């Protein structure tokens, strides 16, 4: 395998890495860039959503993007959400609503929700359910997550 | 993850050249390729990335012909007013694919080239009599979709050849169309059976050339000529729709697999077709009132 060099924007910063081409964006973020908030639960099947990141504005499974395909693109991970030590309203709402138990699915779920709110600041419950439909949670359950997203949307609309 | 070399193409020309030179295979959204490669079963040692070839990502019309580029994602299909008007069953199918994460990456060309018997866009495209434009370095050909799909996960694509786009004619008469999918759950499920129907009506309110196509019930998605024949020239009534639905049994050959038994699939295919036909009929009636 011939290594490839890739430059991408990660949480607003330009990063260049040289790596083998059969690496996914998921493992490049975790191993080459030390961003371990992005998780692997299903082992590269696209089924669990734990590796959800925002790629050029859209929620995607980082396990199904090759690092070479991310060249020149912009990625947001959970590490990029807090600003100046202040948690993002979605992060606050997940904590306050009790939408976090083991936490393994949380980064992916929050990013899936953020991609929704970035495009639709006051979503219906159905739209929230749809946005989270690719994120498996096996301990908290979805009611609290949906409540958290609704609450974050309200907070953010007041802040505007 | 299996090993491969990787090249990225920025233009169609470059894509075709890289494929010809490397003997590699296309990766588009990667939602099939990378699942297979991580299981170690994707049959290629070179991948050529098509995901930034802008020329292949479009939805447009020229005259009465609608064209969709191979790199068009499910999210693009869902956002298209033109497709909502001219290909509602295709839009309904796109809405059922995976989750938002899958729909942001997965492409129409990938769904065709992957040639899964359960591919959700395939029955709707069959009901539109869609043709597929294939291009390679120094040549192109246009084939009906059914001729591109030659077996489970098999297409007639030659080495170095890619899917460029699909095309279909804008329905000329008032037409009801629907897509339904039976999965093991609502979200993120591959079809146990899927079905698309279209019911164009002539000036006398009779069914002109109906189309009924089903997936996951044969080695490739198939049309049901028997069901279509039952519908031909009839007026829209529940008895005709029911007889047509039962006629699909002549045209399907389901197998038993992890998602369902052959017997279950036969029963589900009939009921799902009946529902899809009633939904399409209802659409026409509502359209006529509007
Ligand atoms: C979690 C999950 C859920 C899914 N759910 C569904 C579902 O509900 N329904 C469904 O039908 N599918 C589903 N799929 C399968 C997949 O998303 C679709 O088949 C998708 O359309 C594939 O497109 P892609 O761009 O990702 O293809 P890729 O993975 O990039 O490619 C697939 C195949 O097509 C070839 N190819 C791609 N583009 C071209 C081209 N332009 N010319 C020639 N060859 C090409 C590749 O070489 C490869 O063989 C799901 C997948 C995942 C991971």
XYZ file of C-alpha atoms and ligand atoms in Angstrom:
503
model
C 0.000 0.000 0.000
C 1.289 3.443 -0.911
C 0.801 5.946 1.944
C -1.203 9.079 1.223
C -0.994 12.593 2.604
C -4.250 14.274 3.461
C -5.060 17.794 4.618
C -8.369 18.437 6.280
C -9.922 20.941 8.635
C -10.755 19.440 12.014
C -12.744 21.582 14.419
C -11.605 24.687 12.577
C -7.901 23.786 12.478
C -6.010 22.653 9.402
C -4.371 19.277 9.950
C -2.127 17.313 7.621
C -1.466 13.624 8.111
C 0.375 10.920 6.206
C -1.184 7.528 6.643
C -2.052 4.276 4.892
C -4.972 4.601 2.452
C -7.037 1.833 4.009
C -7.627 3.861 7.136
C -11.083 5.236 7.786
C -11.745 8.768 8.952
C -12.779 7.164 12.269
C -9.359 5.652 12.912
C -7.457 8.616 11.496
C -9.255 10.863 14.000
C -8.628 8.462 16.877
C -5.087 7.310 16.136
C -3.460 10.035 14.069
C -5.171 13.051 15.609
C -5.840 11.772 19.135
C -9.540 12.612 19.032
C -10.998 9.635 20.852
C -14.475 11.077 21.376
C -15.410 9.382 18.109
C -16.233 5.752 18.951
C -16.290 2.401 17.215
C -19.046 0.113 18.424
C -20.196 -1.944 15.411
C -16.820 -2.484 13.789
C -17.269 -0.683 10.495
C -20.787 -1.654 9.493
C -22.410 1.779 9.615
C -25.053 0.349 11.917
C -24.455 1.957 15.315
C -23.716 5.641 14.721
C -21.179 5.853 17.567
C -18.646 7.196 15.060
C -20.925 9.988 13.802
C -19.056 13.193 12.908
C -20.130 16.206 10.885
C -18.473 16.269 7.458
C -19.044 19.481 5.489
C -22.241 20.115 7.442
C -23.716 16.611 7.251
C -23.784 13.879 9.892
C -21.914 10.842 8.539
C -20.512 7.600 9.892
C -16.741 8.155 10.116
C -16.262 4.371 9.802
C -17.606 4.555 6.244
C -15.445 7.436 4.994
C -11.912 6.696 3.834
C -9.359 9.156 5.084
C -8.478 9.952 1.444
C -12.093 10.920 0.821
C -11.865 13.507 3.605
C -8.987 15.344 1.915
C -9.795 19.055 1.684
C -12.964 18.672 3.719
C -14.091 20.008 7.037
C -14.837 17.751 10.012
C -16.469 18.558 13.339
C -16.023 16.161 16.235
C -17.364 16.254 19.771
C -14.085 17.808 20.935
C -14.893 20.902 18.867
C -18.274 21.672 20.388
C -17.344 23.446 23.609
C -16.231 27.053 23.065
C -13.836 28.738 25.521
C -14.518 26.088 28.124
C -18.310 26.495 27.809
C -20.215 23.374 26.836
C -22.445 23.569 23.773
C -26.185 23.847 24.633
C -26.678 20.294 23.356
C -24.003 19.000 25.711
C -25.565 20.892 28.652
C -29.036 19.615 27.768
C -27.831 15.991 27.544
C -26.303 16.303 31.034
C -29.239 18.157 32.589
C -31.865 15.873 31.075
C -30.095 12.689 32.145
C -29.672 11.646 28.535
C -26.208 10.246 29.302
C -25.644 6.983 31.115
C -22.664 4.926 29.930
C -21.832 7.695 27.459
C -20.515 5.543 24.638
C -23.139 6.595 22.092
C -23.320 10.181 23.359
C -20.757 11.947 21.135
C -22.322 10.445 18.017
C -25.867 11.207 19.144
C -24.975 14.811 19.994
C -23.332 15.336 16.613
C -26.304 13.803 14.785
C -28.526 16.207 16.737
C -26.220 19.140 16.003
C -26.341 18.475 12.269
C -30.136 18.615 12.594
C -30.234 21.848 14.616
C -27.715 23.529 12.302
C -30.178 23.035 9.475
C -33.515 23.135 11.341
C -33.310 25.185 14.575
C -36.794 24.226 15.804
C -37.390 20.639 14.742
C -40.512 18.588 15.422
C -40.194 15.507 17.646
C -40.513 13.367 14.536
C -37.598 15.188 12.940
C -35.546 14.639 16.104
C -36.400 10.927 16.101
C -35.453 10.687 12.456
C -32.147 12.494 13.071
C -31.267 10.052 15.876
C -32.480 6.946 14.044
C -28.942 5.968 13.053
C -27.563 6.185 16.590
C -27.993 3.095 18.717
C -28.309 3.548 22.462
C -28.656 0.475 24.635
C -28.818 1.928 28.145
C -30.298 5.423 28.379
C -33.012 4.945 25.799
C -34.318 7.596 23.490
C -36.968 9.527 25.435
C -34.424 11.542 27.353
C -32.289 12.139 24.315
C -35.267 13.504 22.417
C -36.146 15.703 25.393
C -32.536 16.913 25.505
C -32.502 17.896 21.854
C -35.829 19.698 22.250
C -34.462 21.539 25.270
C -31.254 22.526 23.500
C -33.279 23.845 20.567
C -35.301 26.012 22.969
C -32.173 27.262 24.748
C -30.548 28.137 21.484
C -33.597 30.006 20.202
C -33.667 32.109 23.416
C -29.980 32.848 23.062
C -30.554 34.207 19.551
C -9.615 -3.614 6.837
C -8.280 -5.142 3.666
C -5.371 -3.492 1.873
C -5.664 -1.352 -1.251
C -4.084 1.579 -3.019
C -6.166 4.732 -3.301
C -6.471 7.382 -5.978
C -8.848 10.332 -5.982
C -10.373 11.705 -9.177
C -11.571 15.283 -9.509
C -13.129 15.051 -12.953
C -14.912 12.424 -15.011
C -11.966 12.225 -17.434
C -9.575 11.661 -14.587
C -11.842 9.014 -13.070
C -12.007 7.039 -16.306
C -8.259 7.365 -16.856
C -7.385 6.262 -13.317
C -9.729 3.275 -13.567
C -8.272 2.232 -16.922
C -4.675 2.591 -15.727
C -5.040 0.984 -12.320
C -7.612 -1.719 -12.988
C -9.261 -0.485 -9.785
C -12.861 -0.162 -8.696
C -14.908 2.909 -7.933
C -15.641 4.038 -4.413
C -18.457 6.578 -4.230
C -20.248 6.996 -0.875
C -18.438 3.912 0.398
C -21.468 2.655 2.326
C -21.264 -0.736 0.615
C -17.567 -0.789 -0.361
C -16.259 -0.041 3.121
C -18.583 -2.445 4.905
C -17.318 -5.142 2.542
C -13.666 -4.024 2.739
C -13.749 -4.059 6.539
C -15.026 -7.632 6.338
C -12.188 -8.301 3.879
C -14.446 -9.291 0.995
C -14.366 -6.375 -1.479
C -12.963 -7.717 -4.750
C -10.402 -5.006 -5.577
C -6.880 -4.005 -4.629
C -7.183 -0.435 -5.942
C -9.954 2.028 -5.119
C -10.565 5.139 -7.192
C -12.570 7.772 -5.356
C -15.376 9.275 -7.427
C -16.958 11.171 -4.548
C -15.687 14.590 -5.669
C -16.514 14.299 -9.353
C -19.058 17.129 -9.540
C -20.054 16.302 -13.123
C -21.717 13.111 -11.888
C -23.798 14.741 -9.154
C -26.875 16.367 -10.676
C -30.631 16.089 -11.081
C -31.922 17.743 -14.222
C -34.322 17.638 -17.097
C -34.002 18.197 -20.779
C -37.340 18.277 -22.530
C -39.391 15.350 -21.266
C -36.355 13.444 -19.994
C -35.255 13.504 -16.359
C -31.629 12.636 -15.648
C -29.964 11.806 -12.355
C -26.183 11.617 -12.058
C -24.694 8.499 -10.465
C -23.097 10.452 -7.601
C -26.450 11.876 -6.491
C -26.984 11.000 -2.830
C -30.196 9.931 -1.159
C -30.228 13.285 0.629
C -30.056 15.020 -2.788
C -32.986 12.915 -4.036
C -35.054 13.775 -0.956
C -34.383 17.487 -1.435
C -35.409 17.559 -5.109
C -38.785 19.121 -5.990
C -38.393 17.833 -9.569
C -38.127 14.221 -8.365
C -40.957 14.640 -5.891
C -43.116 15.620 -8.854
C -41.863 13.143 -11.459
C -40.612 10.161 -9.427
C -42.451 10.052 -6.105
C -41.813 6.312 -5.611
C -38.066 6.903 -5.931
C -38.256 9.650 -3.321
C -40.262 7.370 -1.005
C -37.595 4.699 -1.443
C -34.729 7.111 -0.731
C -36.424 8.116 2.513
C -36.274 4.524 3.777
C -32.583 3.918 3.138
C -30.585 3.471 6.341
C -30.333 6.543 8.551
C -29.473 10.192 7.810
C -25.778 9.263 8.027
C -26.244 6.681 5.263
C -28.384 8.979 3.143
C -25.794 11.754 3.263
C -23.152 9.471 1.703
C -24.866 6.667 -0.209
C -25.431 7.294 -3.903
C -27.892 6.182 -6.560
C -25.072 4.871 -8.781
C -23.724 2.865 -5.853
C -27.119 1.315 -5.195
C -27.345 0.215 -8.844
C -23.737 -0.994 -9.133
C -23.958 -2.848 -5.840
C -26.867 -4.767 -7.428
C -28.326 -6.080 -4.207
C -31.611 -7.931 -4.830
C -32.982 -5.720 -2.017
C -31.615 -2.383 -3.309
C -34.400 0.077 -2.554
C -34.050 2.403 -5.533
C -34.187 -0.426 -8.038
C -37.941 -1.246 -8.084
C -38.867 2.449 -8.433
C -36.382 2.848 -11.298
C -37.845 -0.257 -12.990
C -41.338 1.242 -12.792
C -39.995 4.389 -14.470
C -38.536 2.307 -17.347
C -35.222 3.919 -16.437
C -32.189 3.564 -18.662
C -28.621 3.615 -17.420
C -25.807 5.419 -19.194
C -22.499 3.589 -18.845
C -19.242 5.238 -19.833
C -15.656 4.145 -20.066
C -12.574 5.535 -21.727
C -13.415 5.818 -25.385
C -16.993 4.618 -25.288
C -20.456 4.723 -23.860
C -23.674 2.730 -24.021
C -27.201 3.149 -22.742
C -29.046 0.101 -21.396
C -32.385 -0.530 -19.717
C -31.814 -0.984 -15.975
C -32.952 -4.624 -16.107
C -30.062 -5.403 -18.478
C -27.512 -3.808 -16.144
C -28.569 -6.024 -13.232
C -27.624 -9.566 -14.139
C -27.636 -11.405 -10.826
C -27.328 -10.984 -7.081
C -24.512 -8.434 -6.659
C -23.665 -8.783 -10.340
C -23.857 -6.182 -13.061
C -22.917 -6.195 -16.709
C -20.362 -3.404 -16.134
C -17.048 -4.002 -17.870
C -13.702 -3.267 -16.212
C -13.081 0.466 -16.286
C -16.728 1.202 -17.007
C -18.804 3.362 -14.686
C -22.407 4.322 -14.256
C -22.721 7.900 -15.443
C -26.420 8.580 -14.892
C -29.930 7.240 -15.169
C -32.709 8.692 -17.278
C -36.461 8.298 -17.527
C -39.337 10.056 -19.231
C -41.493 12.435 -17.265
C -44.885 10.704 -16.864
C -47.205 12.228 -19.467
C -50.551 11.165 -17.971
C -51.866 11.568 -14.438
C -50.003 8.827 -12.611
C -50.201 7.389 -9.114
C -46.965 5.925 -7.821
C -45.862 4.379 -4.557
C -43.022 2.500 -2.901
C -43.393 0.306 0.162
C -40.812 -1.675 2.052
C -41.222 -4.372 4.636
C -38.228 -4.521 6.951
C -37.646 -6.094 10.319
C -37.951 -2.681 11.907
C -38.795 0.871 10.840
C -35.369 2.455 10.616
C -32.096 1.106 9.240
C -33.526 -2.084 7.816
C -32.732 -3.888 4.583
C -35.931 -4.944 2.818
C -37.468 -8.360 3.382
C -39.599 -7.357 0.402
C -39.930 -4.020 -1.343
C -42.302 -2.970 -4.074
C -42.860 -0.019 -6.365
C -45.885 0.584 -8.558
C -46.978 3.170 -11.062
C -50.505 3.559 -12.415
C -50.852 5.965 -15.333
C -54.451 6.721 -16.346
C -55.620 7.443 -19.889
C -58.258 10.059 -20.783
C -61.075 7.600 -20.102
C -59.799 6.919 -16.597
C -58.446 3.498 -17.504
C -55.061 2.193 -16.436
C -52.679 2.752 -19.345
C -49.358 0.916 -18.871
C -49.089 -0.058 -15.215
C -45.751 -1.025 -13.743
C -45.233 -3.296 -10.755
C -41.685 -4.119 -9.602
C -40.481 -6.012 -6.554
C -37.182 -6.505 -4.765
C -35.696 -9.193 -2.500
C -37.944 -11.853 -4.055
C -35.710 -12.984 -6.952
C -31.990 -12.887 -7.881
C -32.476 -9.317 -9.101
C -35.330 -6.861 -8.605
C -38.026 -7.857 -11.102
C -41.076 -6.482 -12.809
C -44.253 -8.507 -12.611
C -45.634 -8.736 -16.159
C -48.556 -10.818 -14.892
C -49.667 -8.168 -12.423
C -49.208 -5.473 -15.052
C -51.357 -7.467 -17.505
C -54.171 -7.776 -14.949
C -54.186 -4.000 -14.554
C -53.984 -3.101 -18.241
C -57.032 -1.252 -19.543
C -58.978 -1.659 -16.305
C -60.598 1.050 -14.271
C -59.323 1.649 -10.754
C -61.234 -0.604 -8.419
C -60.179 -2.600 -5.403
C -61.057 -5.935 -6.977
C -58.698 -5.349 -9.899
C -55.941 -4.117 -7.608
C -56.302 -7.224 -5.435
C -56.187 -9.602 -8.403
C -53.108 -7.829 -9.718
C -51.392 -8.157 -6.339
C -52.036 -11.900 -6.271
C -50.645 -12.242 -9.779
C -47.158 -11.240 -8.596
C -46.790 -14.806 -7.304
C -46.211 -15.945 -10.897
C -43.244 -13.650 -11.350
C -41.268 -14.017 -8.129
C -38.931 -16.736 -6.859
C -38.030 -15.834 -3.293
C -35.488 -17.684 -1.189
C -35.191 -18.235 2.556
C -32.462 -16.198 4.236
C -31.682 -14.447 7.535
C -34.373 -11.845 6.956
C -37.283 -14.099 6.109
C -38.449 -17.413 4.671
C -39.501 -17.884 1.065
C -43.040 -18.549 2.193
C -43.214 -15.389 4.283
C -41.794 -13.402 1.378
C -44.475 -14.702 -0.994
C -47.240 -13.681 1.392
C -45.613 -10.351 2.160
C -45.052 -9.611 -1.543
C -48.775 -9.993 -2.287
C -49.959 -7.904 0.659
C -47.339 -5.206 0.120
C -48.215 -4.967 -3.579
C -51.925 -4.675 -2.760
C -51.199 -1.843 -0.340
C -48.899 -0.059 -2.759
C -51.505 -0.268 -5.529
C -54.217 1.129 -3.253
C -51.874 3.933 -2.190
C -51.131 4.786 -5.824
C -54.850 4.687 -6.692
C -55.616 6.980 -3.778
C -52.966 9.409 -5.000
C -54.589 9.641 -8.413
C -58.014 10.255 -6.896
C -56.603 12.995 -4.682
C -54.688 14.445 -7.644
C -57.923 14.526 -9.674
C -59.692 16.457 -6.911
C -56.845 18.951 -6.514
C -26.154 1.279 7.744
C -26.521 1.043 6.311
C -27.849 0.982 5.936
C -28.193 0.742 4.607
N -29.511 0.684 4.300
C -29.877 0.458 3.025
C -31.258 0.399 2.678
O -32.136 0.579 3.518
N -31.580 0.168 1.385
C -30.617 -0.012 0.410
O -30.969 -0.208 -0.743
N -29.311 0.041 0.710
C -28.921 0.257 1.983
N -27.587 0.297 2.305
C -26.593 0.050 1.258
C -25.962 1.297 0.606
O -26.094 2.440 1.403
C -26.534 1.613 -0.793
O -26.447 0.514 -1.633
C -25.827 2.823 -1.415
O -26.639 3.351 -2.421
C -24.470 2.520 -2.012
O -23.948 3.728 -2.569
P -22.476 4.213 -2.250
O -22.251 5.464 -2.999
O -22.204 4.234 -0.816
O -21.668 3.018 -2.951
P -20.204 2.483 -2.690
O -20.136 1.720 -1.436
O -19.197 3.551 -2.909
O -20.138 1.479 -3.920
C -20.978 0.331 -4.018
C -20.605 -0.481 -5.254
O -20.913 0.251 -6.416
C -19.749 0.526 -7.187
N -19.969 1.886 -7.685
C -20.343 2.984 -6.960
N -20.591 4.025 -7.774
C -20.362 3.584 -9.037
C -20.460 4.187 -10.329
N -20.849 5.471 -10.501
N -20.148 3.431 -11.420
C -19.784 2.143 -11.261
N -19.668 1.503 -10.083
C -19.966 2.225 -8.984
C -18.587 0.302 -6.254
O -17.427 -0.079 -6.958
C -19.127 -0.817 -5.385
O -19.013 -2.045 -6.033
C -27.190 0.549 3.627
C -25.849 0.637 4.000
C -25.506 0.874 5.322
C -24.056 0.971 5.705
